[in-house]
Amino acid sequence: MTTPLALYIHIPWCIKKCPYCDFNSHVHSPLPAPGPGKPAANAELPEQAYLNALLADLDEDLRVFTQRPSLHSIFIGGGTPSLLSAGFYQQLLVAIQQRLVFSPHMEVTLEANPGTVDEANFAGFRAAGINRLSLGVQSFSNPALQQLGRIHSSDDAVRAFAKARDAGFTNINLDLMHGLPGQQLQDAVADIERALALQPEHISWYQLTIERNTEFYSRPPRLPDEPVLLSIQASGLELLRRHGYQQYEVSAFALDGFASQHNLNYWQFGDYLGIGAGAHGKLDCEGEITRRWKTRVPAAYLNSECRVAGTQVIAPQQLAVEFMMNALRLKQGFEVGLFSQRTGLPYSDIAGRVQQLVEQELMCLQGDRIAASERGWLFLNDVIAEFA
């Protein structure tokens, strides 16, 4: 297995379910906050039981390997991973390193909610081995945050960022959303300007979409119309570019050298293990690319002998579109050789369709590198569908 290997770890608990969220998250009521500006306590989350379950889950996934594999990156998402203690993550990362070889300079990311952390939390996470934070800010507008059901305020977000810096984090992502209910151009620009003032290394800036099985789907809010969304997109891209943030993926912007290595592995159709309630994984093993997903409900996940809820071998005829769904999100696209390396298919299988899309000015072919054109990015779903 030569494909890079990453590890995704899912923490399923949240203090509150946001109305737009379709991730596998389950409400766990916190204890009252000990004082102003202090995060809520974790109300006895089953940390030890979940740690044991995660390691059993990982051991099960590792059975397909004949030798101890090398790990490219770790991403801890949720839910709200920052609800769990630094001690939990220290034990978890030590145990993972006993099972896998950590690559030099490995990226280890933790998602954090600004309303659940203080400086002591951040310092503990840093000491445990986490070297990249992703702060779920979403907006710096308090009315917008209330509409989104967030538990933090704008001041909480700024304070959390400062405390993360004080704790020694030198690689921080801010999650920002645009196209929020009632949002105008000046509101979206103000959000980006507040984010830029903090000087994070990475900004994930993505449009709110209404997903099934969410409160917003059953009671849709009024979202900005198309002309407003287009003006937000154009102004935001220019503002981020002017401040040195390179757009390397549809919704990802980074200062030089700070692109997310974990997410790049996804977009380049790399392999990843997924452990935790509801986690997904993808592995290329002996020429078959298999997806595997885990039991979603935390109680069932904790008490299961086998935590695998299902597996699927990706049919050869689906591999091209699966690859393109990821790789065409990258601004620089991909090298021709990567397609064959990651799918096992000859480039000749897609060469004709690529040429047609190049002639339609929806794709670019420069040397051995293929990418969606600027026009192609506007119709990316249609471009990807050509490979189905």
Coordinates of C-alpha atoms in Angstrom, one line a residue:
M1 CA 0.0 0.0 0.0
T2 CA 1.8 3.1 -1.3
T3 CA -1.0 5.6 -0.9
P4 CA -0.6 8.1 2.0
L5 CA -2.6 7.1 5.1
A6 CA -4.4 9.5 7.3
L7 CA -6.6 9.0 10.4
Y8 CA -9.9 10.7 11.1
I9 CA -11.2 10.5 14.7
H10 CA -14.8 11.4 15.4
I11 CA -16.0 12.8 18.7
P12 CA -19.8 12.7 18.5
W13 CA -20.9 15.0 21.4
C14 CA -22.0 18.6 21.3
I15 CA -23.5 20.9 23.9
K16 CA -26.2 21.9 21.4
K17 CA -27.3 20.8 17.9
C18 CA -26.9 23.7 15.5
P19 CA -29.9 24.0 13.1
Y20 CA -27.7 23.8 9.9
C21 CA -25.6 20.8 11.1
D22 CA -26.0 17.4 9.4
F23 CA -22.9 15.8 11.0
N24 CA -23.2 12.9 13.4
S25 CA -23.5 14.9 16.6
H26 CA -25.4 14.2 19.7
V27 CA -26.3 16.6 22.5
H28 CA -24.6 16.1 25.8
S29 CA -25.7 18.6 28.4
P30 CA -22.9 20.4 30.2
L31 CA -22.5 21.4 33.8
P32 CA -23.0 25.1 34.5
A33 CA -20.0 27.3 33.7
P34 CA -17.8 27.9 36.8
G35 CA -17.8 31.7 36.1
P36 CA -17.8 34.4 33.5
G37 CA -15.6 33.7 30.5
K38 CA -15.1 30.1 31.7
P39 CA -16.1 27.1 29.5
A40 CA -18.8 24.7 30.7
A41 CA -17.5 21.5 32.3
N42 CA -17.9 18.2 30.5
A43 CA -20.5 16.6 32.8
E44 CA -18.8 13.3 33.0
L45 CA -18.5 12.4 29.3
P46 CA -17.5 8.7 29.1
E47 CA -13.9 9.5 28.2
Q48 CA -12.3 6.2 29.3
A49 CA -15.0 4.1 27.7
Y50 CA -14.7 6.0 24.5
L51 CA -11.0 5.8 24.5
N52 CA -11.2 2.0 24.9
A53 CA -13.7 1.9 22.1
L54 CA -11.6 4.0 19.7
L55 CA -8.6 1.8 20.2
A56 CA -10.5 -1.4 19.7
D57 CA -12.0 0.2 16.5
L58 CA -8.5 1.1 15.3
D59 CA -7.1 -2.3 16.1
E60 CA -10.0 -3.8 14.0
D61 CA -9.1 -1.5 11.0
L62 CA -5.4 -2.3 11.2
R63 CA -6.0 -6.0 10.7
V64 CA -5.7 -5.5 6.9
F65 CA -2.1 -4.3 7.2
T66 CA 0.8 -6.8 7.2
Q67 CA 3.2 -4.4 8.9
R68 CA 2.9 -1.3 11.0
P69 CA 1.8 1.5 8.6
S70 CA 3.1 5.0 8.5
L71 CA 0.6 7.8 9.3
H72 CA 0.5 11.0 7.3
S73 CA -1.9 13.1 9.5
I74 CA -4.6 13.0 12.1
F75 CA -7.8 15.1 12.2
I76 CA -10.1 15.0 15.3
G77 CA -13.5 16.3 14.3
G78 CA -17.1 16.2 15.6
G79 CA -19.3 17.0 17.2
T80 CA -17.2 19.1 19.6
P81 CA -13.8 17.5 20.2
S82 CA -12.8 20.3 22.6
L83 CA -15.4 19.0 25.1
L84 CA -13.0 16.2 26.0
S85 CA -10.0 16.7 28.3
A86 CA -6.4 17.1 27.3
G87 CA -5.6 14.0 29.3
F88 CA -7.9 12.0 27.0
Y89 CA -6.0 13.2 23.9
Q90 CA -2.7 12.5 25.5
Q91 CA -3.6 8.9 26.2
L92 CA -5.2 8.5 22.7
L93 CA -2.2 9.9 20.8
V94 CA 0.3 7.8 22.8
A95 CA -1.7 4.7 22.1
I96 CA -2.0 5.5 18.4
Q97 CA 1.7 6.0 18.1
Q98 CA 2.2 2.5 19.6
R99 CA 0.2 1.1 16.7
L100 CA 1.3 3.3 13.7
V101 CA 4.5 5.1 12.7
F102 CA 4.1 8.8 12.9
S103 CA 5.6 10.6 9.9
P104 CA 8.1 13.4 10.6
H105 CA 6.4 16.8 11.0
M106 CA 3.0 15.1 11.1
E107 CA -0.1 17.3 11.2
V108 CA -2.5 16.7 14.1
T109 CA -5.6 18.8 14.0
L110 CA -8.3 19.3 16.7
E111 CA -11.6 21.0 16.0
A112 CA -12.5 23.4 18.8
N113 CA -15.7 25.4 19.7
P114 CA -14.7 28.9 21.0
G115 CA -17.4 28.5 23.7
T116 CA -15.8 25.4 25.2
V117 CA -12.2 26.2 25.8
D118 CA -9.9 28.4 27.9
E119 CA -6.1 28.8 27.9
A120 CA -5.6 25.8 30.2
N121 CA -7.5 23.6 27.7
F122 CA -5.4 24.9 24.8
A123 CA -2.1 24.4 26.7
G124 CA -3.1 20.8 27.5
F125 CA -4.1 20.0 24.0
R126 CA -0.7 21.4 22.8
A127 CA 1.2 19.3 25.3
A128 CA -0.8 16.2 24.3
G129 CA 0.7 16.5 20.8
I130 CA -2.0 18.5 18.9
N131 CA -0.2 21.0 16.6
R132 CA -3.0 22.5 14.6
L133 CA -6.3 23.9 15.7
S134 CA -9.5 24.5 13.7
L135 CA -11.7 27.0 15.5
G136 CA -15.4 26.9 14.5
V137 CA -16.1 30.6 14.5
Q138 CA -18.6 30.6 11.6
S139 CA -19.3 34.4 12.0
F140 CA -18.2 37.4 14.0
S141 CA -21.7 38.8 14.0
N142 CA -23.6 38.0 17.2
P143 CA -27.0 38.1 15.5
A144 CA -25.8 35.7 12.9
L145 CA -24.3 33.4 15.5
Q146 CA -27.6 33.3 17.3
Q147 CA -29.4 32.4 14.1
L148 CA -26.9 29.6 13.6
G149 CA -27.5 28.3 17.1
R150 CA -23.9 28.7 18.1
I151 CA -23.1 28.8 21.9
H152 CA -20.3 31.4 21.6
S153 CA -20.2 35.1 20.9
S154 CA -17.9 37.2 18.7
D155 CA -15.9 38.2 21.7
D156 CA -15.6 34.5 22.7
A157 CA -14.1 33.7 19.3
V158 CA -11.5 36.5 19.5
R159 CA -10.7 35.5 23.0
A160 CA -10.3 31.8 22.1
F161 CA -7.9 32.7 19.2
A162 CA -5.8 34.8 21.5
K163 CA -5.6 32.1 24.1
A164 CA -4.7 29.5 21.5
R165 CA -1.8 31.7 20.4
D166 CA -0.8 32.2 24.1
A167 CA -0.7 28.4 24.4
G168 CA 1.8 28.1 21.6
F169 CA -0.3 27.2 18.6
T170 CA 1.3 28.5 15.4
N171 CA -1.0 26.8 12.9
I172 CA -4.7 27.8 13.4
N173 CA -7.6 27.5 11.0
L174 CA -10.7 29.6 11.3
D175 CA -14.0 28.2 9.9
L176 CA -16.2 31.0 8.4
M177 CA -19.5 30.7 6.7
H178 CA -21.1 33.0 4.2
G179 CA -24.5 33.1 2.6
L180 CA -26.1 33.3 6.0
P181 CA -29.8 34.1 6.6
G182 CA -30.3 37.8 5.8
Q183 CA -26.6 38.4 5.1
Q184 CA -25.6 41.3 2.9
L185 CA -22.3 41.9 1.2
Q186 CA -21.1 44.3 3.9
D187 CA -21.8 41.7 6.6
A188 CA -19.8 39.0 4.8
V189 CA -16.9 41.3 4.1
A190 CA -16.9 42.4 7.8
D191 CA -16.6 38.8 8.9
I192 CA -13.6 38.2 6.6
E193 CA -12.0 41.5 7.8
R194 CA -12.4 40.4 11.5
A195 CA -10.8 37.0 10.6
L196 CA -7.9 38.7 8.7
A197 CA -7.2 41.0 11.7
L198 CA -6.4 37.9 13.8
Q199 CA -3.9 36.6 11.1
P200 CA -4.7 32.9 11.2
E201 CA -2.6 30.6 9.0
H202 CA -5.6 29.1 7.3
I203 CA -9.2 30.2 6.6
S204 CA -12.0 27.8 5.6
W205 CA -14.6 30.0 3.9
Y206 CA -17.7 28.2 2.7
Q207 CA -21.3 28.9 1.8
L208 CA -24.1 27.8 4.0
T209 CA -26.1 25.0 2.4
I210 CA -29.3 23.6 3.6
E211 CA -29.0 19.8 4.2
R212 CA -31.6 17.2 4.8
N213 CA -32.3 16.1 8.4
T214 CA -31.6 19.5 9.8
E215 CA -33.8 22.1 11.5
F216 CA -33.1 24.6 8.7
Y217 CA -34.3 22.0 6.2
S218 CA -37.7 21.6 7.9
R219 CA -37.9 25.4 8.6
P220 CA -35.9 27.0 5.9
P221 CA -34.5 30.5 6.7
R222 CA -34.5 33.2 4.1
L223 CA -31.1 33.1 2.4
P224 CA -29.4 35.8 0.2
D225 CA -30.4 35.7 -3.4
E226 CA -28.0 34.8 -6.2
P227 CA -26.7 38.3 -7.1
V228 CA -25.8 38.9 -3.4
L229 CA -24.1 35.5 -3.2
L230 CA -22.1 36.2 -6.3
S231 CA -21.0 39.6 -5.0
I232 CA -20.0 38.1 -1.6
Q233 CA -18.0 35.4 -3.4
A234 CA -16.2 37.9 -5.7
S235 CA -15.4 40.4 -2.9
G236 CA -14.4 37.7 -0.4
L237 CA -12.0 36.0 -2.9
E238 CA -10.3 39.3 -3.7
L239 CA -10.0 40.3 -0.1
L240 CA -8.4 37.0 0.9
R241 CA -6.1 37.1 -2.1
R242 CA -5.0 40.6 -1.3
H243 CA -4.0 39.5 2.2
G244 CA -1.8 36.7 1.0
Y245 CA -4.2 33.8 1.4
Q246 CA -3.9 31.4 -1.5
Q247 CA -7.1 29.6 -2.6
Y248 CA -5.9 26.0 -3.1
E249 CA -9.4 24.3 -2.9
V250 CA -13.0 25.5 -3.4
S251 CA -13.3 26.7 0.2
A252 CA -9.8 26.6 1.6
F253 CA -7.3 29.5 1.8
A254 CA -3.9 29.3 3.3
L255 CA -0.8 31.4 3.9
D256 CA 2.3 29.9 2.1
G257 CA 3.1 26.5 3.6
F258 CA 0.0 26.1 5.7
A259 CA -2.4 24.2 3.4
S260 CA -4.2 21.4 5.4
Q261 CA -2.2 18.2 4.8
H262 CA -5.0 16.1 6.0
N263 CA -7.6 17.6 3.7
L264 CA -5.2 17.5 0.8
N265 CA -5.0 13.8 1.3
Y266 CA -8.8 13.5 1.0
W267 CA -8.9 15.7 -2.2
Q268 CA -6.0 13.7 -3.8
F269 CA -8.0 10.5 -3.2
G270 CA -5.6 9.3 -0.6
D271 CA -6.4 6.6 2.0
Y272 CA -7.7 7.2 5.5
L273 CA -8.9 5.3 8.4
G274 CA -12.0 6.5 10.2
I275 CA -12.6 5.7 13.9
G276 CA -15.3 6.9 16.2
A277 CA -19.1 6.9 16.1
G278 CA -20.2 7.5 12.6
A279 CA -16.7 7.8 11.1
H280 CA -15.9 6.9 7.5
G281 CA -12.7 5.4 6.1
K282 CA -11.4 4.6 2.6
L283 CA -8.6 2.1 1.8
D284 CA -7.0 0.8 -1.3
C285 CA -6.1 -2.8 -0.4
E286 CA -4.8 -5.3 -3.0
G287 CA -6.4 -3.4 -5.9
E288 CA -9.8 -2.9 -4.3
I289 CA -10.9 0.5 -2.9
T290 CA -13.2 0.0 0.0
R291 CA -15.2 2.4 2.1
R292 CA -16.1 1.5 5.6
W293 CA -18.3 3.3 8.1
K294 CA -18.9 2.9 11.8
T295 CA -22.0 2.7 14.1
R296 CA -23.4 6.2 14.5
V297 CA -25.1 6.2 17.9
P298 CA -22.6 6.7 20.7
A299 CA -24.2 4.3 23.1
A300 CA -24.3 1.5 20.5
Y301 CA -20.7 2.3 19.4
L302 CA -19.5 2.1 23.0
N303 CA -21.2 -1.2 23.6
S304 CA -20.6 -3.0 20.3
E305 CA -18.3 -6.0 19.8
C306 CA -17.9 -4.9 16.1
R307 CA -18.3 -1.2 15.4
V308 CA -18.3 -1.5 11.6
A309 CA -21.8 -0.6 10.4
G310 CA -21.1 -1.3 6.7
T311 CA -18.5 -1.6 3.9
Q312 CA -18.6 -1.0 0.2
V313 CA -16.2 -1.8 -2.5
I314 CA -16.2 1.0 -5.1
A315 CA -17.0 -0.5 -8.5
P316 CA -14.4 0.2 -11.1
Q317 CA -16.9 2.1 -13.3
Q318 CA -17.4 4.5 -10.3
L319 CA -13.7 5.2 -9.6
A320 CA -13.3 8.0 -12.2
V321 CA -16.2 10.1 -10.8
E322 CA -15.2 9.4 -7.2
F323 CA -11.7 10.6 -8.0
M324 CA -12.9 13.7 -9.8
M325 CA -15.3 14.6 -7.0
N326 CA -12.3 15.2 -4.9
A327 CA -9.4 16.2 -7.1
L328 CA -11.2 18.8 -9.2
R329 CA -11.9 20.7 -6.0
L330 CA -8.2 21.6 -6.0
K331 CA -7.3 24.9 -7.7
Q332 CA -4.1 23.3 -9.2
G333 CA -6.0 20.1 -10.1
F334 CA -3.9 16.9 -10.3
E335 CA -1.1 15.3 -12.4
V336 CA -2.2 12.7 -14.9
G337 CA -0.2 10.0 -13.2
L338 CA -2.1 10.5 -9.9
F339 CA -5.3 9.4 -11.5
S340 CA -3.9 6.0 -12.4
Q341 CA -2.0 5.7 -9.2
R342 CA -5.0 6.3 -7.0
T343 CA -7.7 4.5 -9.1
G344 CA -5.7 1.8 -10.8
L345 CA -7.3 2.8 -14.1
P346 CA -5.4 3.9 -17.2
Y347 CA -5.6 7.6 -18.1
S348 CA -7.0 6.5 -21.5
D349 CA -10.3 5.8 -19.7
I350 CA -10.9 9.5 -19.2
A351 CA -8.7 11.1 -21.8
G352 CA -11.6 11.6 -24.3
R353 CA -13.9 13.2 -21.8
V354 CA -11.1 15.5 -20.6
Q355 CA -10.3 16.7 -24.1
Q356 CA -14.0 17.4 -24.7
L357 CA -14.2 19.5 -21.5
V358 CA -11.0 21.3 -22.5
E359 CA -12.6 22.2 -25.8
Q360 CA -15.6 23.5 -24.0
E361 CA -13.2 25.6 -21.8
L362 CA -14.4 23.8 -18.7
M363 CA -11.1 22.1 -18.0
C364 CA -7.4 23.0 -18.5
L365 CA -4.7 20.6 -19.6
Q366 CA -1.2 22.0 -19.2
G367 CA 1.6 19.5 -19.7
D368 CA 0.6 16.5 -17.4
R369 CA -1.6 18.6 -15.1
I370 CA -5.4 18.7 -15.3
A371 CA -7.6 21.2 -13.5
A372 CA -11.1 22.8 -13.8
S373 CA -10.9 26.1 -15.5
E374 CA -12.3 29.3 -13.9
R375 CA -15.4 28.7 -15.9
G376 CA -15.4 25.1 -14.9
W377 CA -15.4 25.9 -11.3
L378 CA -18.7 27.8 -11.7
F379 CA -20.2 24.6 -13.0
L380 CA -18.1 22.1 -11.1
N381 CA -20.9 19.6 -10.3
D382 CA -21.7 19.4 -14.1
V383 CA -18.0 18.9 -14.9
I384 CA -17.7 16.1 -12.4
A385 CA -20.9 14.5 -13.7
E386 CA -19.2 14.0 -17.1
F387 CA -17.1 11.3 -15.5
A388 CA -20.0 9.3 -14.1

